[in-house]
Coordinates of C-alpha atoms in Angstrom, one line a residue:
Chain K
M225 CA -172.3 -151.0 104.9
S226 CA -174.3 -149.9 102.5
Q227 CA -174.0 -146.9 100.8
K228 CA -170.8 -146.1 100.5
K229 CA -169.8 -149.5 98.9
T230 CA -172.5 -149.3 96.9
K231 CA -171.6 -146.3 95.2
Q232 CA -167.6 -147.1 94.7
T233 CA -168.7 -150.4 93.0
H234 CA -171.9 -149.8 91.5
P235 CA -172.4 -145.8 91.1
G236 CA -176.3 -144.7 90.7
E237 CA -177.7 -148.0 90.8
W238 CA -178.7 -148.5 94.2
S239 CA -181.5 -146.0 95.5
R240 CA -182.7 -145.9 98.3
R241 CA -185.9 -143.8 97.0
E242 CA -187.0 -146.6 94.7
F243 CA -187.2 -149.4 97.0
I244 CA -189.1 -147.6 100.1
T245 CA -191.6 -146.4 97.3
T246 CA -192.0 -150.0 97.0
T247 CA -191.7 -151.0 100.9
S248 CA -194.0 -148.4 102.0
K249 CA -197.1 -149.5 100.1
A250 CA -196.7 -153.2 101.6
A251 CA -197.4 -154.4 104.6
G252 CA -194.3 -156.2 105.4
A253 CA -191.6 -158.8 103.5
A254 CA -193.9 -161.3 102.7
L255 CA -196.1 -159.8 100.5
L256 CA -193.4 -158.3 98.2
F257 CA -191.9 -161.3 96.7
S258 CA -193.7 -160.3 93.1
S259 CA -191.5 -159.9 91.0
P260 CA -190.3 -162.2 87.9
L261 CA -188.1 -164.9 88.7
I262 CA -186.1 -167.8 87.8
S263 CA -187.9 -170.6 89.3
F264 CA -185.3 -172.6 90.6
A265 CA -188.0 -173.9 92.8
K266 CA -189.3 -176.9 90.4
T267 CA -185.6 -178.2 90.0
N268 CA -184.4 -181.2 91.8
T269 CA -182.8 -180.3 94.9
K270 CA -179.9 -182.3 94.4
D271 CA -179.1 -180.8 91.4
I272 CA -179.1 -176.8 92.4
T273 CA -176.2 -175.5 92.1
V274 CA -174.7 -172.1 93.8
G275 CA -174.8 -170.4 90.3
D276 CA -178.1 -171.2 90.1
I277 CA -179.3 -169.5 93.5
M278 CA -176.9 -166.3 92.6
D279 CA -178.9 -166.0 88.9
A280 CA -182.3 -166.4 91.0
F281 CA -181.7 -163.5 93.1
I282 CA -179.8 -161.3 90.9
S283 CA -182.3 -161.7 88.3
E284 CA -184.6 -160.0 90.4
V285 CA -182.9 -157.2 91.0
P286 CA -183.5 -153.7 88.6
G287 CA -180.1 -153.2 86.0
A288 CA -178.6 -156.6 87.1
P289 CA -176.1 -158.2 86.8
F290 CA -173.9 -155.5 87.5
S291 CA -170.3 -155.1 85.8
N292 CA -168.9 -153.6 88.8
T293 CA -169.9 -155.4 92.3
V294 CA -168.3 -156.4 95.0
D295 CA -170.8 -159.4 94.7
T296 CA -168.5 -162.6 93.8
L297 CA -167.7 -165.6 94.8
K298 CA -165.4 -165.5 97.6
A299 CA -164.7 -169.2 97.6
G300 CA -165.7 -172.6 95.8
N301 CA -167.4 -172.0 92.5
R302 CA -170.8 -171.6 90.7
D303 CA -171.3 -175.1 89.8
I304 CA -170.8 -176.7 93.6
K305 CA -174.0 -178.4 94.3
V306 CA -175.8 -176.9 97.3
T307 CA -176.2 -179.3 100.1
G308 CA -178.0 -176.5 102.4
I309 CA -177.6 -172.6 102.6
V310 CA -176.3 -170.6 105.4
T311 CA -176.8 -166.7 105.6
T312 CA -174.8 -164.3 107.8
M313 CA -173.7 -160.8 108.0
F314 CA -170.2 -162.3 108.2
A315 CA -168.9 -165.7 106.7
T316 CA -166.3 -165.9 110.3
L317 CA -164.6 -168.8 111.1
E318 CA -166.9 -169.3 113.5
V319 CA -169.9 -169.2 111.0
I320 CA -168.2 -171.3 108.8
K321 CA -167.9 -174.2 111.1
K322 CA -171.2 -173.7 112.1
A323 CA -172.3 -174.3 108.5
M324 CA -170.2 -177.3 108.3
A325 CA -171.8 -178.9 111.2
A326 CA -175.2 -178.0 109.7
G327 CA -174.3 -179.9 106.1
A328 CA -174.4 -176.8 104.4
N329 CA -171.8 -175.9 101.7
F330 CA -172.9 -172.1 100.6
I331 CA -172.6 -169.2 102.8
I332 CA -174.5 -165.7 101.5
A333 CA -172.6 -163.4 103.3
H334 CA -173.3 -159.6 103.4
E335 CA -170.3 -158.2 104.0
P336 CA -166.4 -159.5 102.5
A337 CA -165.0 -162.4 103.8
F338 CA -161.2 -161.4 103.9
Y339 CA -161.1 -157.9 106.0
N340 CA -161.4 -155.6 103.5
H341 CA -164.0 -154.0 100.8
T342 CA -162.9 -155.7 97.7
D343 CA -161.6 -158.8 99.5
E344 CA -158.5 -158.3 97.7
T345 CA -156.1 -161.0 99.0
G346 CA -152.8 -160.2 97.9
W347 CA -151.8 -158.0 101.1
L348 CA -152.6 -161.0 103.1
E349 CA -151.0 -164.0 101.4
N350 CA -148.6 -164.5 104.5
D351 CA -151.6 -163.8 107.0
E352 CA -151.7 -167.1 109.1
V353 CA -155.8 -166.6 109.4
Y354 CA -156.3 -165.4 105.6
Q355 CA -154.3 -168.7 105.0
Y356 CA -156.4 -170.9 107.8
K357 CA -159.3 -169.3 106.6
K358 CA -158.9 -170.0 102.8
N359 CA -157.6 -173.6 103.3
L360 CA -160.7 -174.6 105.7
L361 CA -163.1 -173.5 102.6
Q362 CA -161.2 -174.7 100.1
Q363 CA -160.9 -178.4 101.5
H364 CA -164.2 -178.3 102.3
N365 CA -165.5 -177.3 99.0
I366 CA -167.5 -174.7 100.5
A367 CA -168.3 -171.1 98.3
V368 CA -169.0 -168.3 100.1
W369 CA -171.2 -165.3 98.0
R370 CA -171.4 -162.0 99.3
N371 CA -174.8 -160.2 98.6
H372 CA -174.2 -156.9 99.4
D373 CA -174.9 -154.3 96.5
Y374 CA -177.7 -157.1 95.1
I375 CA -179.6 -156.8 98.2
H376 CA -179.5 -153.5 98.2
S377 CA -180.4 -152.6 95.1
H378 CA -183.4 -155.3 95.3
R379 CA -186.9 -154.1 95.5
P380 CA -187.4 -153.7 98.5
D381 CA -183.8 -153.5 100.0
G382 CA -184.0 -156.5 101.6
V383 CA -181.5 -154.7 104.4
F384 CA -183.7 -151.6 104.9
S385 CA -186.7 -153.3 105.2
E386 CA -186.0 -155.9 107.2
V387 CA -184.7 -153.6 110.0
A388 CA -187.6 -151.0 109.1
T389 CA -189.9 -153.9 110.1
K390 CA -188.1 -155.1 113.2
L391 CA -188.6 -151.5 114.4
G392 CA -192.2 -151.8 113.8
W393 CA -191.3 -148.6 111.6
T394 CA -192.9 -149.6 107.9
N395 CA -195.7 -147.5 108.4
Y396 CA -193.9 -144.3 109.7
F397 CA -191.5 -143.9 106.1
S398 CA -193.0 -141.5 103.6
P399 CA -192.5 -143.1 99.7
G400 CA -189.1 -141.4 98.6
S401 CA -187.8 -140.9 102.0
N402 CA -185.6 -142.7 104.6
V403 CA -186.8 -140.8 107.5
A404 CA -189.4 -142.1 109.7
A405 CA -191.8 -139.6 111.2
V406 CA -192.6 -141.1 113.8
P407 CA -194.6 -140.3 117.5
S408 CA -192.6 -138.1 119.4
I409 CA -190.6 -140.0 121.5
S410 CA -187.3 -138.9 124.2
L411 CA -183.6 -140.1 123.0
K412 CA -184.0 -142.2 125.8
E413 CA -186.6 -144.2 124.6
L414 CA -185.7 -144.5 121.1
I415 CA -182.8 -145.7 122.3
Q416 CA -184.3 -147.9 124.9
H417 CA -186.7 -149.2 121.5
V418 CA -183.9 -150.1 119.1
K419 CA -181.9 -151.7 121.8
K420 CA -185.0 -153.9 122.3
Q421 CA -186.1 -154.5 118.8
L422 CA -182.3 -155.5 117.3
G423 CA -181.0 -157.7 120.4
I424 CA -178.6 -154.6 121.0
E425 CA -176.7 -154.2 124.8
T426 CA -175.1 -151.5 124.6
L427 CA -175.0 -148.9 121.8
R428 CA -173.0 -145.4 121.1
Y429 CA -174.8 -142.2 121.0
I430 CA -175.0 -138.2 120.8
G431 CA -177.2 -136.0 122.0
N432 CA -179.5 -135.0 124.8
L433 CA -181.4 -137.8 126.4
S434 CA -184.3 -136.0 127.0
Q435 CA -184.2 -134.7 123.7
S436 CA -187.8 -135.0 121.3
C437 CA -187.6 -137.3 118.1
K438 CA -189.8 -136.7 115.6
R439 CA -188.3 -137.4 112.4
I440 CA -185.9 -140.2 112.1
L441 CA -183.2 -140.8 109.7
L442 CA -182.6 -144.4 109.0
M443 CA -179.1 -145.7 107.4
P444 CA -178.3 -149.1 108.6
G445 CA -174.8 -150.0 107.4
A446 CA -171.6 -148.1 106.9
A447 CA -172.7 -145.2 104.2
G448 CA -169.7 -143.3 105.3
G449 CA -169.6 -140.0 106.5
R450 CA -170.3 -137.8 103.5
R451 CA -173.2 -139.5 102.8
Q452 CA -174.6 -139.7 106.3
I453 CA -173.5 -135.9 106.3
Q454 CA -175.6 -135.0 103.2
N455 CA -178.6 -137.0 104.6
M456 CA -178.6 -134.7 107.8
S457 CA -178.1 -131.7 105.6
K458 CA -180.9 -132.5 103.1
E459 CA -183.2 -134.3 105.8
K460 CA -182.7 -132.1 108.9
P461 CA -184.0 -135.1 111.1
D462 CA -183.9 -134.8 114.5
V463 CA -181.9 -138.1 115.1
L464 CA -179.7 -140.6 112.5
I465 CA -179.5 -143.8 113.2
C466 CA -176.8 -145.7 111.8
G467 CA -174.4 -148.4 112.1
E468 CA -171.3 -147.4 111.8
I469 CA -169.4 -144.2 111.4
A470 CA -166.0 -142.9 111.2
E471 CA -165.8 -140.9 114.1
W472 CA -163.8 -138.0 112.7
E473 CA -166.8 -137.9 110.3
T474 CA -170.3 -137.4 111.3
A475 CA -169.8 -137.6 115.2
E476 CA -167.8 -134.3 114.6
Y477 CA -170.5 -132.7 112.0
V478 CA -173.2 -133.4 114.9
R479 CA -171.3 -132.1 117.7
D480 CA -171.0 -128.9 116.0
A481 CA -174.7 -128.9 114.8
Q482 CA -175.8 -129.2 118.4
T483 CA -173.2 -126.2 119.1
K484 CA -174.8 -123.9 116.6
G485 CA -178.1 -124.8 118.4
Q486 CA -179.6 -127.3 115.8
Q487 CA -181.6 -130.5 117.6
L488 CA -179.9 -133.2 116.0
S489 CA -178.5 -136.3 117.7
L490 CA -176.7 -139.4 116.8
I491 CA -177.4 -143.4 117.3
V492 CA -174.6 -145.7 116.1
L493 CA -176.0 -149.3 116.4
G494 CA -173.0 -151.2 115.2
H495 CA -172.5 -152.2 111.9
I496 CA -173.4 -155.8 112.4
V497 CA -176.8 -155.4 113.9
S498 CA -177.6 -152.7 112.1
E499 CA -177.8 -155.0 109.0
E500 CA -178.0 -158.6 110.5
P501 CA -182.0 -158.5 109.5
G502 CA -181.1 -158.4 106.0
S503 CA -179.8 -161.7 106.2
A504 CA -182.5 -163.3 107.8
Y505 CA -184.5 -161.5 104.7
M506 CA -182.2 -163.5 102.6
A507 CA -182.7 -166.7 104.4
D508 CA -186.7 -165.8 103.9
W509 CA -186.6 -165.2 100.6
L510 CA -184.5 -168.4 99.9
R511 CA -187.2 -170.5 101.9
K512 CA -189.8 -169.1 99.8
K513 CA -188.1 -169.8 96.3
K514 CA -186.3 -173.4 97.2
P515 CA -188.5 -174.6 100.1
N516 CA -187.0 -178.2 100.0
L517 CA -183.0 -177.0 100.6
P518 CA -182.2 -176.3 103.7
V519 CA -181.6 -172.9 104.2
T520 CA -180.4 -171.6 108.2
H521 CA -179.7 -167.9 109.1
I522 CA -176.7 -168.1 111.2
P523 CA -176.4 -164.5 113.0
A524 CA -172.2 -163.3 113.3
G525 CA -173.1 -162.0 116.4
H526 CA -172.0 -159.2 118.3
S527 CA -168.2 -158.4 117.3
L528 CA -167.5 -155.8 120.4
S529 CA -168.5 -156.1 123.9
F530 CA -168.4 -153.0 126.0
L531 CA -166.2 -152.1 129.4
Chain V
M256 CA -156.2 -140.6 112.5
S257 CA -152.9 -141.5 111.8
Q258 CA -150.9 -143.9 109.9
K259 CA -153.6 -144.7 107.2
K260 CA -153.3 -140.9 106.5
T261 CA -150.2 -140.4 106.7
K262 CA -149.5 -142.9 104.3
Q263 CA -152.2 -141.0 102.3
T264 CA -150.7 -137.9 102.1
H265 CA -146.9 -138.4 103.0
P266 CA -145.6 -142.1 102.1
G267 CA -142.7 -143.5 103.5
E268 CA -142.0 -139.9 105.8
W269 CA -143.6 -141.2 109.1
S270 CA -141.7 -144.3 110.5
R271 CA -142.8 -145.7 114.0
R272 CA -139.7 -147.4 114.1
E273 CA -137.7 -143.9 114.2
F274 CA -139.5 -142.5 116.8
I275 CA -139.4 -145.3 119.4
T276 CA -135.6 -145.7 118.8
T277 CA -135.4 -142.0 120.1
T278 CA -138.4 -142.4 122.9
S279 CA -137.3 -145.4 124.6
K280 CA -133.8 -143.9 124.9
A281 CA -135.3 -140.7 126.9
A282 CA -137.1 -140.5 130.0
G283 CA -140.0 -138.4 128.9
A284 CA -141.4 -136.1 126.4
A285 CA -139.9 -132.8 128.5
L286 CA -135.8 -134.3 127.9
L287 CA -136.6 -134.7 124.1
F288 CA -136.3 -131.5 122.4
S289 CA -132.9 -131.3 121.5
S290 CA -133.3 -130.9 117.4
P291 CA -132.4 -127.7 116.1
L292 CA -135.2 -125.4 115.7
I293 CA -135.9 -122.0 114.5
S294 CA -136.1 -119.7 118.0
F295 CA -138.9 -117.6 117.8
A296 CA -138.9 -117.2 121.2
K297 CA -136.3 -114.1 120.4
T298 CA -139.0 -112.6 118.6
N299 CA -141.2 -110.0 120.0
T300 CA -144.4 -111.8 121.3
K301 CA -146.2 -109.4 119.3
D302 CA -144.7 -110.0 115.8
I303 CA -145.1 -113.7 116.1
T304 CA -147.4 -114.8 113.1
V305 CA -149.0 -118.2 112.6
G306 CA -146.9 -118.8 109.9
D307 CA -143.8 -118.1 112.1
I308 CA -145.0 -120.9 114.6
M309 CA -146.0 -123.1 111.9
D310 CA -142.5 -123.2 110.1
A311 CA -141.0 -123.4 113.7
F312 CA -142.9 -126.9 114.0
I313 CA -142.1 -128.4 110.8
S314 CA -138.3 -126.8 110.8
E315 CA -137.8 -129.5 113.4
V316 CA -139.4 -132.7 111.2
P317 CA -137.4 -134.6 109.5
G318 CA -137.8 -134.7 105.6
A319 CA -140.6 -131.7 106.0
P320 CA -141.7 -129.6 104.5
F321 CA -143.9 -132.1 102.8
S322 CA -145.3 -131.1 99.5
N323 CA -148.5 -133.3 99.7
T324 CA -149.7 -133.2 103.4
V325 CA -153.3 -132.5 104.9
D326 CA -151.6 -129.8 107.5
T327 CA -152.7 -127.0 105.9
L328 CA -154.5 -123.7 106.8
K329 CA -158.2 -124.8 107.4
A330 CA -159.1 -121.3 108.4
G331 CA -156.9 -117.5 108.5
N332 CA -153.4 -117.1 106.8
R333 CA -149.9 -117.2 107.5
D334 CA -149.7 -113.6 108.3
I335 CA -152.2 -113.7 111.7
K336 CA -150.4 -112.1 114.1
V337 CA -150.8 -114.5 117.3
T338 CA -152.8 -113.4 120.2
G339 CA -153.1 -116.9 121.8
I340 CA -153.0 -120.5 120.7
V341 CA -155.2 -123.3 121.7
T342 CA -154.0 -127.0 120.5
T343 CA -156.8 -129.2 120.8
M344 CA -157.8 -132.7 118.6
F345 CA -160.6 -131.2 116.8
A346 CA -161.3 -127.6 116.0
T347 CA -164.9 -128.3 116.7
L348 CA -167.6 -125.1 117.4
E349 CA -167.4 -125.5 120.9
V350 CA -163.6 -125.5 120.9
I351 CA -162.9 -122.5 118.7
K352 CA -165.6 -120.5 120.9
K353 CA -163.8 -121.5 124.0
A354 CA -160.5 -120.1 122.2
M355 CA -162.4 -116.9 121.6
A356 CA -163.0 -116.6 125.1
A357 CA -159.9 -117.3 126.0
G358 CA -158.8 -114.4 123.7
A359 CA -156.7 -117.0 121.0
N360 CA -156.8 -116.8 117.7
F361 CA -154.9 -119.6 116.7
I362 CA -155.9 -123.1 117.0
I363 CA -153.8 -126.1 116.2
A364 CA -156.2 -128.9 115.6
H365 CA -154.8 -132.8 114.7
E366 CA -157.5 -133.4 112.7
P367 CA -159.9 -132.0 110.2
A368 CA -162.1 -128.9 110.5
F369 CA -164.4 -130.0 108.4
Y370 CA -165.6 -133.8 108.7
N371 CA -163.3 -135.3 105.8
H372 CA -160.0 -135.9 106.2
T373 CA -158.7 -133.3 103.2
D374 CA -160.9 -131.0 104.1
E375 CA -162.4 -130.9 101.3
T376 CA -165.7 -128.5 101.2
G377 CA -166.9 -128.5 97.8
W378 CA -169.9 -130.6 99.2
L379 CA -170.2 -128.6 102.0
E380 CA -170.9 -125.7 100.7
N381 CA -174.7 -125.7 101.0
D382 CA -174.4 -127.3 104.3
E383 CA -175.9 -125.0 107.2
V384 CA -173.3 -126.0 110.0
Y385 CA -170.2 -125.9 107.3
Q386 CA -171.6 -122.2 106.9
Y387 CA -171.9 -121.1 110.3
K388 CA -168.1 -122.4 111.1
K389 CA -166.0 -121.4 108.4
N390 CA -168.0 -117.8 108.8
L391 CA -167.2 -117.9 112.5
L392 CA -163.5 -118.2 111.6
Q393 CA -164.0 -115.7 109.2
Q394 CA -165.7 -112.8 111.1
H395 CA -163.1 -113.7 114.5
N396 CA -159.6 -114.0 111.9
I397 CA -159.1 -117.0 113.6
A398 CA -156.6 -119.5 112.2
V399 CA -156.8 -123.3 112.3
W400 CA -153.8 -125.1 111.6
R401 CA -154.2 -129.1 111.0
N402 CA -150.5 -130.3 112.6
H403 CA -151.5 -134.3 111.8
D404 CA -148.6 -135.1 109.4
Y405 CA -146.3 -133.4 110.5
I406 CA -146.3 -134.1 114.6
H407 CA -146.7 -137.7 113.8
S408 CA -143.2 -137.3 111.4
H409 CA -141.9 -135.4 113.9
R410 CA -139.1 -137.3 116.3
P411 CA -140.7 -138.2 118.8
D412 CA -143.8 -138.7 117.3
G413 CA -145.8 -136.3 119.3
V414 CA -148.5 -138.5 119.7
F415 CA -147.4 -141.9 120.4
S416 CA -144.5 -140.8 123.0
E417 CA -147.5 -138.5 124.9
V418 CA -149.4 -141.6 124.7
A419 CA -146.8 -144.1 126.0
T420 CA -145.9 -141.8 128.5
K421 CA -149.4 -141.4 129.9
L422 CA -149.6 -145.3 130.0
G423 CA -146.8 -145.7 132.3
W424 CA -144.9 -147.8 129.4
T425 CA -141.7 -145.8 128.0
N426 CA -140.0 -148.4 129.2
Y427 CA -141.6 -151.0 127.5
F428 CA -141.3 -150.3 124.4
S429 CA -137.6 -151.9 122.4
P430 CA -135.9 -149.5 120.1
G431 CA -137.8 -150.1 116.4
S432 CA -141.2 -151.1 117.7
N433 CA -144.2 -150.7 118.6
V434 CA -144.8 -153.4 120.8
A435 CA -145.0 -152.8 124.6
A436 CA -143.3 -155.6 126.6
V437 CA -145.4 -155.7 130.0
P438 CA -145.4 -157.7 132.6
S439 CA -148.1 -160.0 132.3
I440 CA -151.3 -158.6 133.1
S441 CA -154.7 -159.9 132.3
L442 CA -157.1 -158.0 129.6
K443 CA -159.7 -156.9 132.4
E444 CA -156.3 -155.3 134.5
L445 CA -155.4 -154.1 131.1
I446 CA -158.3 -152.5 130.0
Q447 CA -159.3 -150.6 133.9
H448 CA -155.7 -149.2 133.3
V449 CA -155.7 -147.7 129.9
K450 CA -159.5 -146.7 131.2
K451 CA -157.8 -144.9 134.4
Q452 CA -154.3 -143.4 132.6
L453 CA -156.8 -142.0 129.6
G454 CA -159.7 -140.8 131.7
I455 CA -161.8 -143.0 129.3
E456 CA -165.5 -144.2 130.8
T457 CA -166.5 -146.5 128.7
L458 CA -164.5 -148.4 125.8
R459 CA -164.9 -151.3 123.4
Y460 CA -163.1 -154.3 123.3
I461 CA -162.9 -158.1 121.8
G462 CA -161.7 -160.9 124.0
N463 CA -161.4 -163.0 127.3
L464 CA -161.1 -161.0 129.8
S465 CA -158.7 -163.3 131.9
Q466 CA -156.7 -163.5 128.9
S467 CA -153.2 -163.0 130.0
C468 CA -151.5 -160.0 128.1
K469 CA -147.5 -159.6 127.7
R470 CA -147.4 -158.3 124.4
I471 CA -148.7 -155.0 123.3
L472 CA -149.2 -153.7 119.7
L473 CA -150.1 -149.9 120.2
M474 CA -151.4 -147.9 117.4
P475 CA -152.9 -144.5 118.3
G476 CA -156.2 -143.1 116.1
A477 CA -157.3 -145.1 112.7
A478 CA -154.6 -146.6 111.3
G479 CA -157.1 -148.2 108.8
G480 CA -157.8 -152.0 109.1
R481 CA -154.6 -152.5 106.5
R482 CA -152.1 -151.2 108.8
Q483 CA -153.9 -152.8 112.0
I484 CA -154.2 -156.6 110.3
Q485 CA -150.7 -156.2 109.2
N486 CA -149.2 -155.0 112.4
M487 CA -151.1 -158.0 114.1
S488 CA -150.2 -160.2 111.6
K489 CA -146.4 -159.4 111.8
E490 CA -146.1 -158.6 116.0
K491 CA -148.1 -161.3 117.4
P492 CA -149.3 -159.5 119.8
D493 CA -151.6 -160.7 122.6
V494 CA -153.7 -157.1 122.2
L495 CA -153.7 -154.5 119.9
I496 CA -154.9 -151.2 121.6
C497 CA -156.1 -148.9 118.9
G498 CA -158.0 -145.7 118.6
E499 CA -160.9 -146.5 116.3
I500 CA -161.4 -149.7 113.8
A501 CA -163.8 -150.1 111.0
E502 CA -165.7 -153.1 111.9
W503 CA -165.6 -155.1 109.2
E504 CA -162.1 -155.1 108.9
T505 CA -159.8 -155.0 112.3
A506 CA -162.9 -156.6 114.1
E507 CA -163.6 -159.6 112.2
Y508 CA -159.7 -160.3 111.7
V509 CA -159.8 -160.1 115.4
R510 CA -162.7 -162.8 115.8
D511 CA -161.0 -164.8 113.1
A512 CA -157.8 -165.3 115.0
Q513 CA -159.6 -166.4 117.7
T514 CA -161.7 -169.0 116.3
K515 CA -158.4 -170.1 115.1
G516 CA -156.9 -170.5 118.4
Q517 CA -154.8 -167.7 118.7
Q518 CA -154.5 -165.6 121.6
L519 CA -155.3 -162.4 120.0
S520 CA -157.6 -159.1 121.7
L521 CA -158.7 -156.3 120.8
I522 CA -159.0 -152.9 122.6
V523 CA -160.7 -149.8 120.9
L524 CA -160.3 -146.8 122.9
G525 CA -162.1 -144.1 120.7
H526 CA -159.9 -142.0 118.6
I527 CA -159.9 -138.8 120.4
V528 CA -158.7 -139.8 123.7
S529 CA -156.1 -142.2 122.1
E530 CA -154.2 -139.2 120.5
E531 CA -155.6 -136.1 122.8
P532 CA -152.3 -136.5 124.7
G533 CA -150.5 -135.6 121.4
S534 CA -152.2 -132.6 121.6
A535 CA -151.1 -131.4 125.1
Y536 CA -147.7 -132.3 123.9
M537 CA -147.9 -130.1 120.6
A538 CA -148.8 -127.5 124.0
D539 CA -145.9 -128.4 126.0
W540 CA -143.7 -128.1 122.9
L541 CA -145.2 -124.2 122.4
R542 CA -144.8 -123.4 126.0
K543 CA -141.2 -124.3 125.8
K544 CA -140.4 -123.0 122.3
K545 CA -142.4 -119.7 123.3
P546 CA -142.5 -119.0 126.7
N547 CA -144.8 -115.8 126.8
L548 CA -147.0 -116.4 124.0
P549 CA -150.8 -117.6 125.8
V550 CA -150.8 -121.3 125.2
T551 CA -154.1 -123.5 126.7
H552 CA -154.5 -127.2 125.8
I553 CA -158.7 -127.6 125.0
P554 CA -159.5 -131.2 124.9
A555 CA -162.3 -132.1 122.3
G556 CA -163.6 -134.3 124.9
H557 CA -165.5 -137.1 124.3
S558 CA -167.8 -137.2 121.5
L559 CA -169.8 -140.5 121.9
S560 CA -171.6 -141.4 124.8
F561 CA -172.6 -145.1 126.1
L562 CA -176.3 -146.3 127.2

């Protein structure tokens, strides 16, 4: 998830334009850590708390801290002393168990822990899966922090910049645009490229596989139908590449555009694979800022298979 | 879409329990047209208006008409004299053009015309696809009515009952339940069965293909994560079969349930294929009630392909 949720929780702060201006001028993520930070690298590793790490990242985000954000602690508290950190897209039960096995007690996830955007849990109080997960985290005193709005508002946007890098398109984005101007490539070749670069077995698409693509609108996550459609309407791309859609919104717009005669295709990567590079980015950020603290990126894996 | 939208627009009226009580006692959809109706079959075909047909269907729905519903006219008006009717999941541009070619000027669709649930169009005013579609409908004086809340609130629910019939499961639902108690079948065989019965080329799933399935929770459309999860939590099915999900909600719940040790799988059919039988049901309803009026069911087709 990205734009839609950010809009809901922190309107106006998150701007794709701003971070692209930054990323397009830099060769890669490794060069971009130049903003001021709270240097917790100098602190004794044993004294580093969950709150220290949250504060250090948030201090780099323009306009932060946000008063209204989904980036709250889903389990644990700020005072827990960190033994190790796991970054991931989802703090799934499997990821939690892997973190425990690795001796890590702090999970930084990009998405909700409890199956809804704001992590409301009142409706889940009697649910066995929720209870099991909540109790497991409590019993082992594990902290889970969602870093969604902040990493998207970071400059660069840690998700977008890392996805662009993985796709090899860093140099194809003009400042102020999320449209990559790439050498002409067929839709089929484009699909094969993104599958290979992002480790995707199967994806969904709409379009003529022989269509030529030069303008690629890249929107990782699930920005929501309105944002996706407004971006297509404005940018007139040959293809939108996104993480997730509501089928009755974005897919139907693309179909109607095609019937009207427009050249417009759609590639739906899957939500996790479209943003997982952002969790790797977060791990790299932590390793750079706190080299003595064990940090592991554990991919949340593909949730859905195809048959 | 089904439950989520209905809840938003007409809380409390739509009840899966009630219609199942009806369907489970009947052999098939053809036997179920016993409720009182406004008989427009007696009227001269040339005089039948869009409003007449809307009123006739709505008169069969318990608690209708609804004061707050998405089932409004998206184009045209009540007074248009009907030359022919097309039923479909989506009034896509392609379906509209096929309807025109067939001489039909009234499209009854299950889903929105303009890419969002409530068919708000202010944000689309400058969009070329929207303008083209709106103008095409205006120029040819074609009426588009969304029949979503009403057909789901109809007894039987015209979508659910027809999907259940197509799957051959009518006799497997107990009164008051949307859980089919079927003879034991592996997840793989179950997937193959639903693909064959509903004409699906590829679908998405989560689960062990050799898992045995006996209790199948059937929720066509996109009921929303909370509804889907609450139903799984309550009904403890072996598998949920639904039309569409938000990946970060329902899919992650199912994954966590599996890690916890529960036997719970997920089959995501795709939104259109999961509810298209409801549009065929609507066509049958019209043919029965107005045999002299040309009625055609035009499937909205698969929007997404897989690669």
